[in-house]
Amino acid sequence: MSYLHQLGLWLQQQEIVYPVVIVVVLLALPLVVYWLACTFLRTSVRRFILRHKNVLSKDIAVTRRVALVFAALAFSSTLAVVNDLPPTLDKALSIISSILWIVSVALLLMEMLDTVNMFWLKKSKATSQSIKGYLQISKLIISALALILIIASLTGRPPAIIISSFGAAAAVLIFVFQHTLLSFIANIQISAARAINIRDWIKMPGGMVDGEVMDIALHTVRVRNWDNTMARVPIRNFITEPWINWQPVFNDGRGRRIKRSFHIDQNSIEFANEELLAHLRDTFIHHDDIDTGDDISPAELFAMNSQQLRESAITNMGLLRAHILHYLRSNKDIRNDMFVVVRYLEPTSEGVPMELYCFSAHPNFDDYERVQAKVTEYVYAVASHFNIRIFQTPSGQDLTRGIGSLAQRNEPSASASHNSDEPR
């Protein structure tokens, strides 16, 4: 010990060697302390204090930030016991110590906010709400305060004077951070109204955004589209532009709407007759499956002759509508406690649109599409039994078939005229 004391006294007498040795020690000691603290925290704190499997499986940056605080503590503590340094060097090292403290504490606080967000997302009841926007605002505030304290340390002025000097530049700061301010206000409005949550299905006009919300940050909302592409939407757009949130359809369990139109060829609409009723009765449709909604019961309807059907204004189109309505109401996959309507829309050049308006009992995607496809297929298949044709624009194959049948029809007349010109 006496040897080390004599060595210290000798170093203090050296005007050049002593400051160099002190600077080397001040630079080396924090690095050693940082490495030791990281090793200890990773092996001890994460295992015995946090006790979280998901956290232990990751390299958490909080341990490195805490180690950086210990390094700053070692630097300032060593500097406090060092004497006889040149005034300029002592002042410079004091400023470096203050800046190191400010930076290390600011980085630790911001990393702790990230850890809070990670634990928040892992909570089973908190996955629908995002606090990332508020945490990012807190990070901006911490960064601003750290910058003010660093400037105060460099200039030697109190932080209050530094803050007051920013008043003249307030307009410039507002102009620079206008998008951040607008995004912050939009984030508060959306979070207060709970308009968007994590895992919600949202859709915006234009077709560029149609998928599941993955992240709600301060400036943007990250959406994974159903084609697995990733879209980032400015959060202020959810205040200024229209958009759709499909998630309430799945949350309240009330059912998902089915709305399909079928264009009926107007030339196929006619009064019902006995042959049509006999065909319907003899093929697959029971008479109870058709209810016209009038005072005529199904049994009386099938007992009518053609004249009575005409006088009662019973058409094949009306019978088809009544049968489809009965089919929807008797389908267990359709909600009967909600609207079940089969109606006609305004006629167009493509025929008379018959619209099905009902709600599926299964809101999830695969079951909903299955029910919708089943209903659509049934309408297309059953329409021909009512002598109803579903309109579609003629294709090239239809035109070829029509021209071919017309040519075959004209062949006998052409051959007859040819034979009439022969001499007798």
Coordinates of C-alpha atoms in Angstrom, one line a residue:
M1 CA 0.0 0.0 0.0
S2 CA 2.9 2.4 0.8
Y3 CA 4.3 1.7 -2.6
L4 CA 1.0 2.6 -4.3
H5 CA 0.8 5.8 -2.1
Q6 CA 4.3 6.8 -3.2
L7 CA 3.4 6.1 -6.8
G8 CA 0.4 8.3 -6.5
L9 CA 2.4 11.1 -5.0
W10 CA 5.0 10.8 -7.7
L11 CA 2.3 10.9 -10.4
Q12 CA 0.8 14.0 -8.9
Q13 CA 4.1 15.8 -9.2
Q14 CA 4.3 15.0 -13.0
E15 CA 2.5 17.8 -14.9
I16 CA 2.1 15.9 -18.1
V17 CA 2.0 12.2 -17.1
Y18 CA -0.5 12.6 -14.3
P19 CA -3.3 14.1 -16.5
V20 CA -2.7 11.5 -19.2
V21 CA -2.9 8.7 -16.7
I22 CA -6.1 10.1 -15.1
V23 CA -7.8 10.4 -18.6
V24 CA -6.8 6.9 -19.5
V25 CA -8.2 5.6 -16.1
L26 CA -11.4 7.6 -16.6
L27 CA -11.9 6.1 -20.0
A28 CA -10.9 2.5 -19.2
L29 CA -12.8 2.2 -15.8
P30 CA -16.3 2.9 -17.2
L31 CA -15.7 0.4 -20.0
V32 CA -14.8 -2.3 -17.5
V33 CA -17.7 -1.4 -15.2
Y34 CA -20.0 -1.5 -18.2
W35 CA -18.9 -4.9 -19.2
L36 CA -19.1 -6.3 -15.7
A37 CA -22.6 -4.8 -15.1
C38 CA -23.9 -6.2 -18.4
T39 CA -22.6 -9.7 -17.5
F40 CA -24.1 -9.5 -14.0
L41 CA -27.4 -8.2 -15.1
R42 CA -27.9 -10.7 -17.9
T43 CA -27.1 -13.6 -15.7
S44 CA -28.7 -12.5 -12.4
V45 CA -31.4 -9.8 -12.9
R46 CA -33.2 -11.4 -15.8
R47 CA -33.1 -14.8 -14.1
F48 CA -34.0 -14.0 -10.5
I49 CA -35.9 -10.7 -10.7
L50 CA -37.8 -10.6 -13.9
R51 CA -38.7 -14.3 -14.0
H52 CA -40.4 -14.2 -17.3
K53 CA -39.7 -16.9 -19.9
N54 CA -40.4 -14.7 -22.9
V55 CA -38.2 -12.0 -21.6
L56 CA -35.4 -14.4 -20.8
S57 CA -35.4 -15.6 -24.3
K58 CA -34.6 -12.2 -25.7
D59 CA -31.6 -9.9 -25.3
I60 CA -33.3 -7.0 -23.5
A61 CA -31.6 -3.7 -24.0
V62 CA -32.7 -2.5 -20.5
T63 CA -29.7 -4.4 -19.0
R64 CA -27.3 -2.5 -21.3
R65 CA -28.9 0.8 -20.4
V66 CA -28.6 0.1 -16.7
A67 CA -25.0 -0.9 -17.2
L68 CA -24.4 2.4 -18.9
V69 CA -25.8 4.2 -15.8
F70 CA -23.3 2.2 -13.7
A71 CA -20.5 3.3 -16.1
A72 CA -21.5 6.9 -15.7
L73 CA -21.5 6.5 -12.0
A74 CA -18.0 5.0 -12.1
F75 CA -16.8 7.9 -14.2
S76 CA -18.3 10.6 -12.0
S77 CA -17.2 8.9 -8.8
T78 CA -13.6 8.5 -10.0
L79 CA -13.6 12.1 -11.2
A80 CA -14.7 13.3 -7.7
V81 CA -11.7 11.8 -5.9
V82 CA -9.2 13.0 -8.4
N83 CA -7.4 16.2 -7.4
D84 CA -4.8 18.6 -8.8
L85 CA -6.0 18.4 -12.4
P86 CA -5.6 21.4 -14.7
P87 CA -8.6 23.7 -14.4
T88 CA -9.4 23.4 -18.1
L89 CA -9.2 19.6 -18.1
D90 CA -11.2 19.3 -14.9
K91 CA -14.0 21.5 -16.3
A92 CA -14.0 19.5 -19.6
L93 CA -14.2 16.2 -17.7
S94 CA -17.0 17.5 -15.5
I95 CA -19.0 18.5 -18.6
I96 CA -18.4 15.0 -20.1
S97 CA -19.5 13.4 -16.8
S98 CA -22.7 15.5 -16.8
I99 CA -23.5 14.7 -20.4
L100 CA -22.8 11.0 -19.8
W101 CA -25.2 11.0 -16.9
I102 CA -27.9 12.8 -18.9
V103 CA -27.6 10.5 -21.9
S104 CA -27.4 7.3 -19.9
V105 CA -30.5 8.2 -17.8
A106 CA -32.4 9.3 -20.9
L107 CA -31.6 6.1 -22.7
L108 CA -32.6 4.0 -19.7
L109 CA -36.0 5.8 -19.4
M110 CA -36.7 5.4 -23.1
E111 CA -35.8 1.7 -23.0
M112 CA -38.0 1.2 -20.0
L113 CA -40.9 2.7 -22.0
D114 CA -40.2 0.1 -24.7
T115 CA -40.2 -2.6 -22.1
V116 CA -43.5 -1.4 -20.7
N117 CA -45.0 -1.5 -24.2
M118 CA -43.7 -5.1 -24.6
F119 CA -45.3 -6.2 -21.4
W120 CA -48.5 -4.4 -22.2
L121 CA -48.8 -6.2 -25.6
K122 CA -48.2 -9.5 -23.9
K123 CA -51.1 -9.0 -21.5
S124 CA -54.1 -11.1 -22.6
K125 CA -56.6 -8.3 -21.9
A126 CA -54.5 -5.5 -23.4
T127 CA -53.8 -6.8 -26.9
S128 CA -56.6 -4.7 -28.3
Q129 CA -55.4 -1.4 -27.0
S130 CA -52.1 0.2 -28.1
I131 CA -50.2 2.7 -25.9
K132 CA -47.3 3.0 -28.3
G133 CA -48.3 6.5 -29.4
Y134 CA -48.3 7.8 -25.8
L135 CA -44.9 6.1 -25.2
Q136 CA -43.5 7.7 -28.3
I137 CA -44.6 11.1 -27.1
S138 CA -43.0 10.4 -23.7
K139 CA -39.8 9.6 -25.6
L140 CA -39.9 12.9 -27.4
I141 CA -40.4 14.7 -24.1
I142 CA -37.4 12.9 -22.5
S143 CA -35.3 13.6 -25.6
A144 CA -36.2 17.3 -25.5
L145 CA -35.4 17.5 -21.7
A146 CA -32.1 15.7 -22.2
L147 CA -31.2 18.1 -25.0
I148 CA -32.0 21.1 -22.8
L149 CA -29.9 19.7 -20.0
I150 CA -26.9 19.0 -22.3
I151 CA -27.1 22.5 -23.7
A152 CA -27.2 23.9 -20.1
S153 CA -24.2 21.8 -19.2
L154 CA -22.2 23.0 -22.2
T155 CA -23.1 26.7 -21.7
G156 CA -23.1 26.7 -17.9
R157 CA -26.5 28.4 -17.8
P158 CA -29.6 27.2 -15.8
P159 CA -32.1 25.0 -17.7
A160 CA -34.8 27.6 -17.1
I161 CA -33.0 30.2 -19.1
I162 CA -32.4 27.7 -22.0
I163 CA -36.2 26.9 -22.0
S164 CA -37.1 30.5 -22.0
S165 CA -34.9 31.2 -25.0
F166 CA -36.9 28.7 -27.0
G167 CA -39.9 31.0 -26.8
A168 CA -38.7 33.0 -29.8
A169 CA -38.4 29.9 -31.8
A170 CA -41.8 28.5 -30.9
A171 CA -43.3 29.2 -34.3
V172 CA -40.4 27.5 -36.0
L173 CA -40.7 24.5 -33.7
I174 CA -44.4 24.3 -34.4
F175 CA -43.8 24.4 -38.1
V176 CA -41.2 21.7 -37.9
F177 CA -43.2 19.4 -35.6
Q178 CA -46.6 20.1 -37.1
H179 CA -47.0 16.5 -38.4
T180 CA -46.1 15.2 -35.0
L181 CA -48.6 17.4 -33.2
L182 CA -51.4 16.5 -35.7
S183 CA -50.6 12.8 -35.3
F184 CA -50.5 13.1 -31.5
I185 CA -54.0 14.8 -31.5
A186 CA -55.3 12.1 -33.9
N187 CA -53.9 9.4 -31.7
I188 CA -55.6 10.8 -28.6
Q189 CA -59.0 11.0 -30.4
I190 CA -58.7 7.5 -31.8
S191 CA -57.6 6.0 -28.5
A192 CA -60.3 7.9 -26.5
A193 CA -63.0 6.7 -28.9
R194 CA -61.5 3.2 -29.3
A195 CA -62.1 3.4 -33.0
I196 CA -59.1 1.2 -33.9
N197 CA -57.6 -1.6 -31.9
I198 CA -54.9 -4.1 -32.6
R199 CA -56.1 -7.1 -34.7
D200 CA -59.0 -5.1 -36.1
W201 CA -60.0 -5.6 -39.8
I202 CA -60.0 -2.2 -41.5
K203 CA -60.6 -1.1 -45.0
M204 CA -60.0 2.2 -46.7
P205 CA -61.2 3.5 -50.1
G206 CA -58.9 2.8 -53.0
G207 CA -58.2 -0.8 -52.2
M208 CA -54.6 -0.1 -51.0
V209 CA -55.5 -0.9 -47.3
D210 CA -57.7 -3.9 -46.6
G211 CA -56.4 -6.1 -43.8
E212 CA -55.5 -6.5 -40.1
V213 CA -54.1 -3.8 -37.9
M214 CA -50.7 -4.9 -36.6
D215 CA -49.4 -1.8 -34.8
I216 CA -50.6 1.7 -33.8
A217 CA -47.7 4.1 -33.5
L218 CA -47.6 7.9 -33.0
H219 CA -47.4 8.7 -36.7
T220 CA -48.6 5.7 -38.6
V221 CA -50.9 2.6 -38.3
R222 CA -49.3 -0.5 -39.7
V223 CA -51.7 -2.8 -41.5
R224 CA -51.0 -6.3 -42.9
N225 CA -53.2 -6.7 -46.0
W226 CA -54.9 -10.0 -46.8
D227 CA -52.3 -10.5 -49.6
N228 CA -49.6 -10.4 -47.0
T229 CA -48.4 -7.0 -48.1
M230 CA -47.7 -4.4 -45.4
A231 CA -49.2 -0.9 -45.5
R232 CA -48.5 2.1 -43.4
V233 CA -51.2 4.7 -43.1
P234 CA -50.7 8.1 -41.5
I235 CA -52.8 8.1 -38.3
R236 CA -54.3 11.5 -39.1
N237 CA -56.0 10.0 -42.2
F238 CA -58.3 8.1 -39.8
I239 CA -59.7 11.5 -38.8
T240 CA -59.9 13.2 -42.2
E241 CA -60.8 10.3 -44.5
P242 CA -63.6 7.7 -44.5
W243 CA -62.7 4.1 -43.6
I244 CA -64.5 1.0 -42.4
N245 CA -63.8 -1.1 -39.4
W246 CA -65.2 -4.7 -39.9
Q247 CA -64.3 -5.9 -36.4
P248 CA -67.7 -5.1 -34.8
V249 CA -69.3 -7.6 -37.1
F250 CA -67.2 -10.3 -35.4
N251 CA -67.4 -9.0 -31.9
D252 CA -71.1 -8.5 -31.3
G253 CA -72.0 -11.8 -33.0
R254 CA -75.0 -10.4 -34.8
G255 CA -74.2 -11.9 -38.1
R256 CA -72.7 -10.7 -41.4
R257 CA -74.8 -9.4 -44.2
I258 CA -75.3 -11.3 -47.5
K259 CA -76.4 -9.0 -50.4
R260 CA -76.6 -10.6 -53.8
S261 CA -78.5 -9.6 -57.0
F262 CA -79.6 -11.9 -59.9
H263 CA -80.7 -10.4 -63.2
I264 CA -83.8 -12.2 -64.5
D265 CA -84.5 -12.2 -68.2
Q266 CA -87.7 -10.3 -68.7
N267 CA -88.7 -12.5 -71.6
S268 CA -88.9 -15.5 -69.3
I269 CA -91.5 -14.0 -66.9
E270 CA -95.0 -15.3 -67.5
F271 CA -98.1 -16.4 -65.6
A272 CA -98.0 -19.6 -63.8
N273 CA -100.0 -22.6 -65.2
E274 CA -100.9 -26.1 -64.2
E275 CA -98.0 -27.6 -66.0
L276 CA -95.5 -25.5 -64.0
L277 CA -97.2 -26.4 -60.7
A278 CA -97.2 -30.1 -61.6
H279 CA -93.6 -29.9 -62.5
L280 CA -92.7 -28.3 -59.2
R281 CA -94.8 -30.7 -57.3
D282 CA -93.5 -33.8 -59.1
T283 CA -89.8 -32.9 -59.1
F284 CA -88.3 -31.7 -55.8
I285 CA -90.4 -28.8 -54.3
H286 CA -93.0 -29.6 -51.7
H287 CA -96.1 -27.3 -51.8
D288 CA -95.3 -26.0 -48.3
D289 CA -92.0 -24.6 -49.7
I290 CA -93.9 -21.9 -51.5
D291 CA -95.8 -19.2 -49.7
T292 CA -96.9 -16.2 -51.8
G293 CA -97.7 -14.1 -48.8
D294 CA -101.2 -13.5 -50.0
D295 CA -104.5 -14.9 -48.6
I296 CA -104.0 -18.0 -50.7
S297 CA -102.6 -20.9 -48.8
P298 CA -100.0 -23.2 -50.5
A299 CA -102.5 -26.0 -50.7
E300 CA -105.1 -23.8 -52.4
L301 CA -102.4 -22.5 -54.8
F302 CA -101.5 -25.9 -56.1
A303 CA -105.1 -26.8 -56.5
M304 CA -105.7 -23.9 -59.0
N305 CA -106.0 -24.2 -62.7
S306 CA -104.3 -21.9 -65.2
Q307 CA -107.3 -19.5 -65.4
Q308 CA -107.4 -19.1 -61.7
L309 CA -103.7 -18.6 -61.5
R310 CA -103.9 -15.9 -64.1
E311 CA -106.8 -14.1 -62.4
S312 CA -104.8 -14.2 -59.1
A313 CA -101.8 -12.7 -60.8
I314 CA -99.5 -15.6 -59.9
T315 CA -96.4 -15.6 -62.0
N316 CA -93.4 -17.9 -62.2
M317 CA -91.2 -15.1 -61.0
G318 CA -93.4 -14.6 -57.9
L319 CA -93.3 -18.3 -57.2
L320 CA -89.5 -18.3 -57.4
R321 CA -89.3 -15.3 -55.1
A322 CA -91.6 -17.0 -52.6
H323 CA -89.6 -20.3 -52.7
I324 CA -86.2 -18.5 -52.2
L325 CA -87.7 -16.6 -49.3
H326 CA -88.8 -19.8 -47.7
Y327 CA -85.5 -21.4 -48.4
L328 CA -83.6 -18.6 -46.6
R329 CA -85.9 -18.6 -43.6
S330 CA -85.6 -22.4 -43.2
N331 CA -81.8 -22.3 -43.6
K332 CA -80.1 -22.8 -40.3
D333 CA -77.1 -20.8 -41.5
I334 CA -79.3 -17.6 -41.9
R335 CA -80.3 -15.4 -39.0
N336 CA -84.1 -15.3 -38.8
D337 CA -84.2 -12.7 -36.1
M338 CA -82.7 -10.2 -38.6
F339 CA -83.8 -9.0 -42.0
V340 CA -84.6 -11.8 -44.5
V341 CA -85.8 -10.1 -47.7
V342 CA -86.1 -11.1 -51.4
R343 CA -86.9 -8.0 -53.4
Y344 CA -86.9 -6.5 -56.9
L345 CA -84.8 -3.6 -57.9
E346 CA -85.3 -1.1 -60.7
P347 CA -85.3 -2.9 -64.1
T348 CA -82.2 -2.3 -66.3
S349 CA -81.1 -3.3 -69.8
E350 CA -79.8 -6.5 -68.3
G351 CA -83.2 -7.6 -66.9
V352 CA -85.0 -7.4 -63.5
P353 CA -82.6 -7.5 -60.5
M354 CA -83.8 -9.8 -57.8
E355 CA -81.8 -9.1 -54.6
L356 CA -81.3 -11.3 -51.7
Y357 CA -80.8 -9.4 -48.4
C358 CA -80.1 -11.5 -45.3
F359 CA -77.5 -12.1 -42.6
S360 CA -75.3 -15.1 -42.1
A361 CA -75.2 -16.7 -38.7
H362 CA -71.4 -17.2 -39.1
P363 CA -69.4 -14.0 -39.3
N364 CA -66.0 -15.6 -39.7
F365 CA -64.6 -15.5 -43.3
D366 CA -64.6 -19.1 -44.3
D367 CA -68.0 -20.0 -43.0
Y368 CA -69.5 -16.8 -44.3
E369 CA -68.2 -17.4 -47.8
R370 CA -69.5 -21.0 -47.6
V371 CA -73.0 -19.9 -46.7
Q372 CA -73.0 -17.2 -49.3
A373 CA -71.8 -19.5 -52.0
K374 CA -74.3 -22.1 -51.1
V375 CA -77.2 -19.6 -51.3
T376 CA -75.9 -18.3 -54.6
E377 CA -75.5 -21.8 -56.1
Y378 CA -79.0 -22.8 -55.1
V379 CA -80.6 -19.7 -56.7
Y380 CA -78.9 -20.4 -60.0
A381 CA -79.8 -24.1 -59.9
V382 CA -83.5 -23.6 -58.9
A383 CA -84.4 -20.8 -61.3
S384 CA -84.7 -23.1 -64.3
H385 CA -87.3 -25.2 -62.6
F386 CA -89.6 -22.1 -62.5
N387 CA -88.9 -21.5 -66.2
I388 CA -86.9 -18.4 -65.2
R389 CA -83.7 -17.6 -67.1
I390 CA -80.9 -15.7 -65.3
F391 CA -79.5 -13.1 -67.7
Q392 CA -75.9 -12.9 -68.7
T393 CA -74.3 -11.0 -71.6
P394 CA -74.0 -13.3 -74.6
S395 CA -70.5 -14.7 -75.1
G396 CA -68.8 -15.7 -78.3
Q397 CA -69.9 -19.3 -77.8
D398 CA -73.5 -18.2 -77.5
L399 CA -73.3 -16.2 -80.7
T400 CA -71.6 -19.1 -82.6
R401 CA -74.3 -21.5 -81.4
G402 CA -77.0 -19.0 -82.5
I403 CA -75.5 -18.5 -85.9
G404 CA -75.2 -22.3 -86.3
S405 CA -78.8 -23.0 -85.4
L406 CA -80.0 -20.2 -87.8
A407 CA -77.9 -21.8 -90.6
Q408 CA -79.4 -25.2 -90.0
R409 CA -82.9 -23.7 -90.1
N410 CA -82.3 -22.1 -93.4
E411 CA -80.8 -25.1 -95.1
P412 CA -84.2 -26.9 -96.0
S413 CA -85.6 -23.7 -97.4
A414 CA -82.5 -23.1 -99.5
S415 CA -82.6 -26.7 -100.9
A416 CA -86.3 -26.4 -101.6
S417 CA -85.9 -23.2 -103.6
H418 CA -83.0 -24.9 -105.5
N419 CA -85.2 -27.9 -106.5
S420 CA -88.0 -25.6 -107.6
D421 CA -85.7 -24.0 -110.2
E422 CA -84.9 -27.3 -111.9
P423 CA -86.8 -28.0 -115.2
R424 CA -89.6 -30.5 -115.1

